[in-house]
C-alpha cells in the first residue's frame, strides 16, 4: 500500500465518523516557542490550553500534520526508525469521546479489512502499553477490544504519561506496537525489545492539569481537567514500513527512490556497509526535510530556521561526496523527492522551480566553501597530529566557522572521521563572545508562549464585528477592559488599557499592514488609539492610555473613529504592495515568491525569495509597470468566496498563514494582481498615486527586499531627488540629463589620481625593503623584521610588502611583522614567514592572535601568511614585542 493511500484511508476513516478534516498547518507557525511544528497537536494548542473554543461542529477533528524535529540531526540514519520530517496523523476530541472511543477508533482502522477501508493488520501481532495505574485503559483494551492481558504492558511516566512540558493539560497515554517478528529481536513485547515491536500509534488521554516542574515526571498533578480531551498520533511512515513489507522507514516508497539516485550518482552500493548506509539515509531524509522547509518558505541562512535548512542541505552535499559523487547532485535529489511527495502535497508542483533553484544555489555556494574549508581543516588536523595532540583547538574551529564559513558540525564530523576531537568548549566560548558583540536579538522573539487566556471569554462570547471596510467611525459598546493582564471594570487616568468593543471600524494589524490609528470619543474626551491587535482572528484589541481627568467603564457607549488621513495613506501603501508583487513576478518570473511584507502610511517594504541582486534596469522596469497600473485606473475588486474557489481563480496566499473556509480575494487589474488579503485598499488603482521604488537589498540568504514610497510620500521623495539633481547640475554647470556622464568622468579621473598616488606610495615603501632586511634582528635563529609603516598604509599594501620582504630574506628562517594605522583609524597588520620558518613549526596564524591581543584585534590565515585588524594603534609597540618574545620562547 502506497503512502498516499495510507493517508487517504486514515482521513476517510475519521471523516466518516464525524470528525472535521483539518488541513496540515505550515511547518512555520506564529509561535515563539517553536522553530517548526514538531507534533500533530501543535496547531490545536489554543484549544487544549483553553485559550480558544474549538470551532469544529462535533467537537472532534482529524488531521495529517507536517512535522519537523531537528534536535537529533546527528543521529539521523544511525537508527532506522526516525526522520527529521514526518507526517503525524491524528484524531482529536475536545470534551467528546474519551478513552473507549479513541481506543475503538484506532483498533478498527488498524485491523479493519482493506475492503472496508482499514489497514488489514493482523490483530495477533498488535501489542499495547498503558500507564502504570491506568486500569481504565487496560480494562478497555482487554474486555472491550479483546487484547489478551499478556499483550498489555504497563510503563511509567517517561514512556506513558504526556504533558506539554509547561503547566497545563496532561494525562496518561496508551501506545500501540506492531510485532515485526523474531528476525527483528527478542520476544517479550515492547518492554523487551522496541526494535522488534515498533510503536505505530500513541493515544493521549488528557484528563489532568499539571503544575510547575521540569523533566518528564518532575511536576505535580493539580487535579482533573473540566473537560477530558483526546490527542492521538499515528506515524504514517512507520505504518508504510509495515504495509510495504520493508525493513525500515528509509526503504518505503517515499525515500528509497532518493537512495537509489544517490547510489547511481556515487557508484556506491546501499545495504552492504553500515557507515555507508548512514550517509545514504542522511541524503534521503535531509532531501525530504529540506524540500518541505523550502516549500513552506524557509530559505538558507545563518540563524534560526534558515540555519537548520542550510545545515541539512550541506550535510546532503557532503554525504554524497563521501559516497563518491563528484559533481552537483542536489537537482537530482530534489527532483526525485518532489516526485514521491507530490501525490500527498500537490502544492509542490507549482513551487517546483523555486524549490530547485533555492537548493541548487545553496549547493553551488557550499561546494566552493567545502573545497577551501576542507583544505584548511586537513592542515589543522595534520598540525594537531604533528604536535602529538588529539584535539583541534577551539580557535581553529572558530576560524573555520567564522572566517571561512565552514560549519562547526562538519568540522566535528570530519574530526571524528580522522579519529580526532574538537575543543567545543573553546569554540562555544568564542561564539558567545561574538554574539555578545553583535546586536541583541529581538527580545519579543525570546519570550515564551504568551498567556492569552484572559481574552478567551471575549473570543467565545464577544467577537468583534469589523465594519471598517465601509465606515471610518461607529457607535460601539465597550465589552472588555484589560489592564496588566487582568480584566477590570474601570480604567483610570494614566492606565495603559486594552479596550474591546462590540464593533469597530479600526483595522487590526495583520497581513503586513499596521493597525489603524484613531480615537474613542466618550464624554466629550478623545482617548487616542495608538495600536490595534487581533486575538485569535476574532477579537480586536484597541490599545489606549487614559487621559488626565478621564476614565472608561465597562459597558460605556463610545464613538470609535479612524484617523482618516492615516487610513487613506495606509490603503495607498497596501494596494501599492500588491502592485509591486505583481510587477515583480512579471519581471522575475514565478520563482519570486513573497516572504513577508510591511506597509504603513506612505511606505512599504516587500520581501521575496530570490537569490540574485536585481539590476537597476529590473528595478526601473518594476517601478514602470507599477505606475502603469496606477495610471490605468483599474477598479479594485474584493470577492468573498471559498478557499478552494480562490485557489482555482489563481489567488496567491502567504506561507504559514492559516485561512478559513471563506476568504477575501483582492483583485487589481484582473490576473495582474489577485491575492488572498483581509487588508484595506483603495477603490481604484489611480488613488494610490505615484510609487517610487527606493531600491532593493538582501535581508538574508535567498531573501531580497524592495522598499518604496507611495502617494504624497512618493511625491515628496521625487521632489527632493529633483532638487538634488538640479543642484548638482548647477554646480557642475552641466544639463541634468548629462549628469551621469559628467560624474562618471570625474570619478574616473579621481580613481586614476588615487591609483597614481597609491603607486607612488608603494614605490616609496618598496625603496625601504633593503633597509628593513638589513636592520632585522635575529631571535632564536630566526630573522625578524617588525615595522610600523606610515599612517594611511592599506592592508593590501602591507600584504604585498610583507611578501616582497619575505622573498628578500633568502632560504633562512625569517618572520615579517608589518602594521599601520589606516585612514579609518583601524590598524591592519600582516605576518609572513619563510618556508624555513614554517618547517620549524612557526605558524603565522598563531602569531596573529598574539599580536592582535595588544591592539584589540583579531585575524587568521595560513602558516606562511596571516593577517588581521585591530582598533588600538597605541598597542603596536607592545604587539611587536610580544611576537618577538613568542619567538624567543619557541622551541
Short mmCIF file of N, CA, C and O in Angstrom, two decimals, residues 725-819:
data_model
loop_
_atom_site.label_atom_id
_atom_site.label_comp_id
_atom_site.label_asym_id
_atom_site.label_seq_id
_atom_site.Cartn_x
_atom_site.Cartn_y
_atom_site.Cartn_z
N UNK A 725 19.13 66.83 -8.06
CA UNK A 725 19.68 66.77 -9.42
C UNK A 725 19.90 68.17 -9.99
O UNK A 725 20.92 68.44 -10.63
N UNK A 726 18.96 69.08 -9.72
CA UNK A 726 19.10 70.45 -10.21
C UNK A 726 20.29 71.14 -9.55
O UNK A 726 21.03 71.89 -10.19
N UNK A 727 20.50 70.87 -8.25
CA UNK A 727 21.64 71.47 -7.55
C UNK A 727 22.96 70.97 -8.11
O UNK A 727 23.91 71.74 -8.30
N UNK A 728 23.05 69.66 -8.36
CA UNK A 728 24.27 69.09 -8.93
C UNK A 728 24.52 69.63 -10.34
O UNK A 728 25.66 69.93 -10.72
N UNK A 729 23.43 69.76 -11.10
CA UNK A 729 23.58 70.28 -12.47
C UNK A 729 24.12 71.70 -12.46
O UNK A 729 25.00 72.07 -13.27
N UNK A 730 23.62 72.51 -11.51
CA UNK A 730 24.11 73.90 -11.41
C UNK A 730 25.57 73.92 -10.96
O UNK A 730 26.38 74.71 -11.46
N UNK A 731 25.92 73.06 -10.03
CA UNK A 731 27.29 73.02 -9.51
C UNK A 731 28.30 72.62 -10.58
O UNK A 731 29.38 73.20 -10.71
N UNK A 732 27.94 71.60 -11.36
CA UNK A 732 28.86 71.11 -12.39
C UNK A 732 28.69 71.83 -13.73
O UNK A 732 29.38 71.49 -14.69
N UNK A 733 27.70 72.77 -13.75
CA UNK A 733 27.43 73.51 -14.99
C UNK A 733 27.19 72.55 -16.15
O UNK A 733 27.77 72.66 -17.24
N UNK A 734 26.31 71.60 -15.85
CA UNK A 734 26.01 70.53 -16.81
C UNK A 734 24.50 70.30 -16.82
O UNK A 734 23.86 70.30 -15.76
N UNK A 735 23.87 70.14 -18.00
CA UNK A 735 22.44 69.80 -18.03
C UNK A 735 22.17 68.53 -17.21
O UNK A 735 23.00 67.62 -17.20
N UNK A 736 21.03 68.50 -16.52
CA UNK A 736 20.74 67.37 -15.62
C UNK A 736 20.75 66.03 -16.35
O UNK A 736 21.13 65.01 -15.76
N UNK A 737 20.35 66.00 -17.63
CA UNK A 737 20.33 64.72 -18.34
C UNK A 737 21.74 64.23 -18.68
O UNK A 737 21.92 63.10 -19.12
N UNK A 738 22.76 65.11 -18.50
CA UNK A 738 24.14 64.70 -18.76
C UNK A 738 24.94 64.48 -17.47
O UNK A 738 26.14 64.22 -17.50
N UNK A 739 24.25 64.58 -16.31
CA UNK A 739 24.93 64.42 -15.03
C UNK A 739 25.62 63.07 -14.88
O UNK A 739 26.77 63.01 -14.43
N UNK A 740 24.95 61.95 -15.19
CA UNK A 740 25.63 60.65 -15.01
C UNK A 740 26.96 60.57 -15.76
O UNK A 740 27.96 60.10 -15.22
N UNK A 741 26.97 61.07 -17.00
CA UNK A 741 28.21 61.02 -17.79
C UNK A 741 29.28 61.92 -17.18
O UNK A 741 30.45 61.54 -17.08
N UNK A 742 28.87 63.13 -16.73
CA UNK A 742 29.82 64.09 -16.15
C UNK A 742 30.42 63.53 -14.85
O UNK A 742 31.63 63.59 -14.63
N UNK A 743 29.57 62.95 -13.99
CA UNK A 743 30.04 62.39 -12.72
C UNK A 743 30.94 61.19 -12.98
O UNK A 743 31.96 60.99 -12.29
N UNK A 744 30.61 60.38 -13.98
CA UNK A 744 31.44 59.22 -14.32
C UNK A 744 32.84 59.67 -14.76
O UNK A 744 33.85 59.06 -14.40
N UNK A 745 32.90 60.78 -15.53
CA UNK A 745 34.20 61.30 -15.98
C UNK A 745 35.04 61.75 -14.79
O UNK A 745 36.23 61.44 -14.69
N UNK A 746 34.41 62.49 -13.86
CA UNK A 746 35.13 62.98 -12.70
C UNK A 746 35.58 61.83 -11.79
O UNK A 746 36.68 61.85 -11.24
N UNK A 747 34.72 60.83 -11.66
CA UNK A 747 35.06 59.67 -10.83
C UNK A 747 36.25 58.92 -11.42
O UNK A 747 37.16 58.48 -10.70
N UNK A 748 36.26 58.78 -12.75
CA UNK A 748 37.37 58.09 -13.41
C UNK A 748 38.68 58.85 -13.18
O UNK A 748 39.73 58.24 -12.92
N UNK A 749 38.63 60.20 -13.29
CA UNK A 749 39.83 60.99 -13.05
C UNK A 749 40.31 60.83 -11.61
O UNK A 749 41.52 60.73 -11.35
N UNK A 750 39.37 60.85 -10.67
CA UNK A 750 39.72 60.72 -9.26
C UNK A 750 40.36 59.37 -8.98
O UNK A 750 41.38 59.27 -8.28
N UNK A 751 39.79 58.31 -9.56
CA UNK A 751 40.35 56.97 -9.36
C UNK A 751 41.75 56.87 -9.95
O UNK A 751 42.64 56.24 -9.36
N UNK A 752 41.93 57.48 -11.10
CA UNK A 752 43.25 57.44 -11.73
C UNK A 752 44.28 58.16 -10.85
O UNK A 752 45.42 57.69 -10.68
N UNK A 753 43.85 59.30 -10.28
CA UNK A 753 44.75 60.05 -9.41
C UNK A 753 45.08 59.26 -8.16
O UNK A 753 46.24 59.21 -7.71
N UNK A 754 44.07 58.63 -7.58
CA UNK A 754 44.29 57.82 -6.38
C UNK A 754 45.22 56.65 -6.68
O UNK A 754 46.07 56.28 -5.86
N UNK A 755 45.00 56.04 -7.84
CA UNK A 755 45.85 54.91 -8.23
C UNK A 755 47.30 55.35 -8.39
O UNK A 755 48.23 54.64 -7.96
N UNK A 756 47.49 56.54 -8.97
CA UNK A 756 48.85 57.05 -9.17
C UNK A 756 49.51 57.33 -7.82
O UNK A 756 50.69 56.99 -7.60
N UNK A 757 48.75 57.95 -6.91
CA UNK A 757 49.28 58.25 -5.58
C UNK A 757 49.63 56.95 -4.85
O UNK A 757 50.67 56.85 -4.19
N UNK A 758 48.74 55.95 -4.96
CA UNK A 758 48.98 54.67 -4.30
C UNK A 758 50.24 54.01 -4.84
O UNK A 758 51.03 53.41 -4.08
N UNK A 759 50.45 54.14 -6.15
CA UNK A 759 51.64 53.53 -6.74
C UNK A 759 52.91 54.23 -6.25
O UNK A 759 53.92 53.58 -5.94
N UNK A 760 52.83 55.55 -6.15
CA UNK A 760 53.98 56.29 -5.62
C UNK A 760 54.25 55.88 -4.17
O UNK A 760 55.41 55.74 -3.76
N UNK A 761 53.16 55.68 -3.42
CA UNK A 761 53.30 55.27 -2.02
C UNK A 761 53.95 53.90 -1.92
O UNK A 761 54.84 53.67 -1.09
N UNK A 762 53.52 52.96 -2.80
CA UNK A 762 54.10 51.62 -2.79
C UNK A 762 55.58 51.66 -3.17
O UNK A 762 56.40 50.93 -2.60
N UNK A 763 55.89 52.51 -4.15
CA UNK A 763 57.29 52.63 -4.56
C UNK A 763 58.15 53.15 -3.41
O UNK A 763 59.28 52.69 -3.19
N UNK A 764 57.59 54.13 -2.67
CA UNK A 764 58.31 54.69 -1.53
C UNK A 764 58.54 53.62 -0.46
O UNK A 764 59.62 53.52 0.11
N UNK A 765 57.49 52.80 -0.21
CA UNK A 765 57.62 51.74 0.78
C UNK A 765 58.63 50.69 0.31
O UNK A 765 59.46 50.20 1.08
N UNK A 766 58.55 50.35 -0.99
CA UNK A 766 59.43 49.30 -1.51
C UNK A 766 60.89 49.72 -1.46
O UNK A 766 61.79 48.88 -1.32
N UNK A 767 61.12 51.03 -1.56
CA UNK A 767 62.50 51.50 -1.53
C UNK A 767 63.16 51.27 -0.18
O UNK A 767 64.39 51.31 -0.06
N UNK A 768 62.31 51.01 0.85
CA UNK A 768 62.84 50.78 2.19
C UNK A 768 63.04 49.30 2.50
O UNK A 768 63.47 48.96 3.61
N UNK A 769 62.73 48.42 1.54
CA UNK A 769 62.81 46.98 1.82
C UNK A 769 64.22 46.58 2.23
O UNK A 769 64.43 45.86 3.21
N UNK A 770 65.22 47.07 1.49
CA UNK A 770 66.61 46.69 1.81
C UNK A 770 66.98 47.13 3.21
O UNK A 770 67.63 46.39 3.97
N UNK A 771 66.51 48.34 3.59
CA UNK A 771 66.80 48.82 4.94
C UNK A 771 66.15 47.93 5.99
O UNK A 771 66.74 47.62 7.04
N UNK A 772 64.89 47.52 5.72
CA UNK A 772 64.19 46.67 6.66
C UNK A 772 64.95 45.36 6.87
O UNK A 772 65.13 44.89 8.01
N UNK A 773 65.40 44.75 5.77
CA UNK A 773 66.09 43.46 5.85
C UNK A 773 67.44 43.62 6.57
O UNK A 773 67.82 42.82 7.42
N UNK A 774 68.15 44.73 6.24
CA UNK A 774 69.46 44.95 6.86
C UNK A 774 69.35 45.19 8.36
O UNK A 774 70.26 44.83 9.13
N UNK A 775 68.24 45.81 8.79
CA UNK A 775 68.08 46.15 10.20
C UNK A 775 67.40 45.04 11.00
O UNK A 775 67.10 45.23 12.18
N UNK A 776 67.16 43.92 10.35
CA UNK A 776 66.46 42.83 11.04
C UNK A 776 67.26 42.32 12.23
O UNK A 776 68.50 42.30 12.20
N UNK A 777 66.54 41.89 13.26
CA UNK A 777 67.20 41.26 14.41
C UNK A 777 67.00 39.76 14.33
O UNK A 777 66.04 39.28 13.71
N UNK A 778 67.92 39.02 14.93
CA UNK A 778 67.84 37.57 14.90
C UNK A 778 67.39 37.09 16.28
O UNK A 778 68.01 37.44 17.29
N UNK A 779 66.33 36.33 16.30
CA UNK A 779 65.75 35.82 17.55
C UNK A 779 65.67 34.32 17.46
O UNK A 779 64.94 33.77 16.62
N UNK A 780 66.41 33.64 18.30
CA UNK A 780 66.33 32.18 18.36
C UNK A 780 66.61 31.57 16.98
O UNK A 780 65.96 30.60 16.56
N UNK A 781 67.55 32.17 16.24
CA UNK A 781 67.90 31.66 14.93
C UNK A 781 66.96 32.08 13.82
O UNK A 781 67.07 31.61 12.69
N UNK A 782 66.00 32.97 14.13
CA UNK A 782 65.02 33.43 13.14
C UNK A 782 65.20 34.93 12.92
O UNK A 782 65.24 35.72 13.89
N UNK A 783 65.35 35.33 11.67
CA UNK A 783 65.47 36.74 11.34
C UNK A 783 64.08 37.38 11.47
O UNK A 783 63.09 36.87 10.91
N UNK A 784 63.97 38.49 12.21
CA UNK A 784 62.68 39.11 12.47
C UNK A 784 62.70 40.55 11.96
O UNK A 784 63.56 41.36 12.36
N UNK A 785 61.75 40.88 11.08
CA UNK A 785 61.55 42.25 10.61
C UNK A 785 60.22 42.70 11.16
O UNK A 785 59.16 42.18 10.78
N UNK A 786 60.22 43.64 12.09
CA UNK A 786 58.99 44.14 12.72
C UNK A 786 58.95 45.64 12.55
O UNK A 786 59.78 46.36 13.13
N UNK A 787 58.01 46.15 11.73
CA UNK A 787 58.00 47.57 11.40
C UNK A 787 56.58 48.15 11.42
O UNK A 787 55.63 47.52 10.96
N UNK A 788 56.48 49.38 11.96
CA UNK A 788 55.25 50.15 11.84
C UNK A 788 55.41 51.09 10.65
O UNK A 788 56.31 51.92 10.63
N UNK A 789 54.52 50.95 9.67
CA UNK A 789 54.62 51.74 8.45
C UNK A 789 53.82 53.03 8.57
O UNK A 789 53.00 53.17 9.48
N UNK A 790 54.04 53.99 7.67
CA UNK A 790 53.38 55.30 7.77
C UNK A 790 51.85 55.17 7.81
O UNK A 790 51.26 54.26 7.20
N UNK A 791 51.22 56.11 8.53
CA UNK A 791 49.76 56.13 8.63
C UNK A 791 49.15 56.23 7.24
O UNK A 791 49.69 56.91 6.35
N UNK A 792 48.06 55.53 7.04
CA UNK A 792 47.38 55.53 5.75
C UNK A 792 47.73 54.34 4.88
O UNK A 792 47.09 54.12 3.84
N UNK A 793 48.73 53.56 5.30
CA UNK A 793 49.08 52.36 4.53
C UNK A 793 47.95 51.34 4.64
O UNK A 793 47.50 51.01 5.74
N UNK A 794 47.50 50.82 3.50
CA UNK A 794 46.36 49.92 3.49
C UNK A 794 46.77 48.47 3.68
O UNK A 794 47.94 48.11 3.48
N UNK A 795 45.79 47.63 4.05
CA UNK A 795 46.07 46.23 4.31
C UNK A 795 46.66 45.53 3.09
O UNK A 795 47.58 44.71 3.21
N UNK A 796 46.16 45.85 1.91
CA UNK A 796 46.68 45.22 0.69
C UNK A 796 48.15 45.56 0.47
O UNK A 796 48.94 44.70 0.04
N UNK A 797 48.51 46.82 0.76
CA UNK A 797 49.92 47.22 0.61
C UNK A 797 50.79 46.48 1.62
O UNK A 797 51.93 46.08 1.30
N UNK A 798 50.28 46.33 2.84
CA UNK A 798 51.04 45.59 3.85
C UNK A 798 51.31 44.17 3.40
O UNK A 798 52.43 43.66 3.55
N UNK A 799 50.29 43.52 2.84
CA UNK A 799 50.46 42.14 2.41
C UNK A 799 51.48 42.04 1.27
O UNK A 799 52.34 41.14 1.27
N UNK A 800 51.38 42.94 0.30
CA UNK A 800 52.32 42.92 -0.82
C UNK A 800 53.74 43.14 -0.34
O UNK A 800 54.70 42.46 -0.76
N UNK A 801 53.90 44.13 0.56
CA UNK A 801 55.22 44.45 1.07
C UNK A 801 55.79 43.29 1.90
O UNK A 801 56.98 42.97 1.79
N UNK A 802 54.95 42.66 2.71
CA UNK A 802 55.41 41.53 3.51
C UNK A 802 55.90 40.39 2.63
O UNK A 802 56.92 39.75 2.92
N UNK A 803 55.19 40.13 1.53
CA UNK A 803 55.61 39.08 0.61
C UNK A 803 56.95 39.43 -0.04
O UNK A 803 57.82 38.56 -0.21
N UNK A 804 57.13 40.73 -0.40
CA UNK A 804 58.40 41.16 -1.00
C UNK A 804 59.56 41.00 -0.02
O UNK A 804 60.64 40.50 -0.37
N UNK A 805 59.35 41.44 1.22
CA UNK A 805 60.42 41.35 2.23
C UNK A 805 60.75 39.89 2.49
O UNK A 805 61.93 39.51 2.59
N UNK A 806 59.73 39.05 2.60
CA UNK A 806 59.96 37.62 2.83
C UNK A 806 60.81 37.03 1.71
O UNK A 806 61.71 36.20 1.95
N UNK A 807 60.53 37.45 0.47
CA UNK A 807 61.30 36.94 -0.66
C UNK A 807 62.75 37.38 -0.62
O UNK A 807 63.65 36.67 -1.12
N UNK A 808 63.04 38.57 -0.03
CA UNK A 808 64.40 39.08 0.05
C UNK A 808 65.22 38.38 1.14
O UNK A 808 66.42 38.57 1.23
N UNK A 809 64.52 37.62 2.01
CA UNK A 809 65.21 37.01 3.15
C UNK A 809 65.93 35.72 2.79
O UNK A 809 66.56 35.09 3.65
N UNK A 810 65.80 35.26 1.57
CA UNK A 810 66.54 34.08 1.12
C UNK A 810 65.99 32.79 1.70
O UNK A 810 64.80 32.66 1.99
N UNK A 811 66.88 31.80 1.88
CA UNK A 811 66.48 30.45 2.29
C UNK A 811 66.38 30.29 3.81
O UNK A 811 65.91 29.28 4.30
N UNK A 812 66.85 31.28 4.55
CA UNK A 812 66.86 31.15 6.01
C UNK A 812 65.48 31.36 6.61
O UNK A 812 64.53 31.81 5.96
N UNK A 813 65.38 31.04 7.91
CA UNK A 813 64.13 31.22 8.65
C UNK A 813 63.95 32.71 8.95
O UNK A 813 64.84 33.36 9.50
N UNK A 814 62.80 33.24 8.56
CA UNK A 814 62.53 34.67 8.77
C UNK A 814 61.04 34.88 9.00
O UNK A 814 60.20 34.17 8.44
N UNK A 815 60.73 35.90 9.82
CA UNK A 815 59.35 36.30 10.10
C UNK A 815 59.24 37.79 9.88
O UNK A 815 60.09 38.57 10.35
N UNK A 816 58.19 38.22 9.15
CA UNK A 816 57.96 39.62 8.84
C UNK A 816 56.67 40.07 9.53
O UNK A 816 55.62 39.44 9.34
N UNK A 817 56.73 41.13 10.32
CA UNK A 817 55.55 41.67 11.01
C UNK A 817 55.40 43.13 10.62
O UNK A 817 56.27 43.95 10.95
N UNK A 818 54.35 43.47 9.90
CA UNK A 818 54.10 44.84 9.45
C UNK A 818 52.73 45.30 9.92
O UNK A 818 51.76 44.53 9.90
N UNK A 819 52.65 46.58 10.32
CA UNK A 819 51.36 47.14 10.77
C UNK A 819 51.34 48.62 10.49
O UNK A 819 52.39 49.25 10.29
#
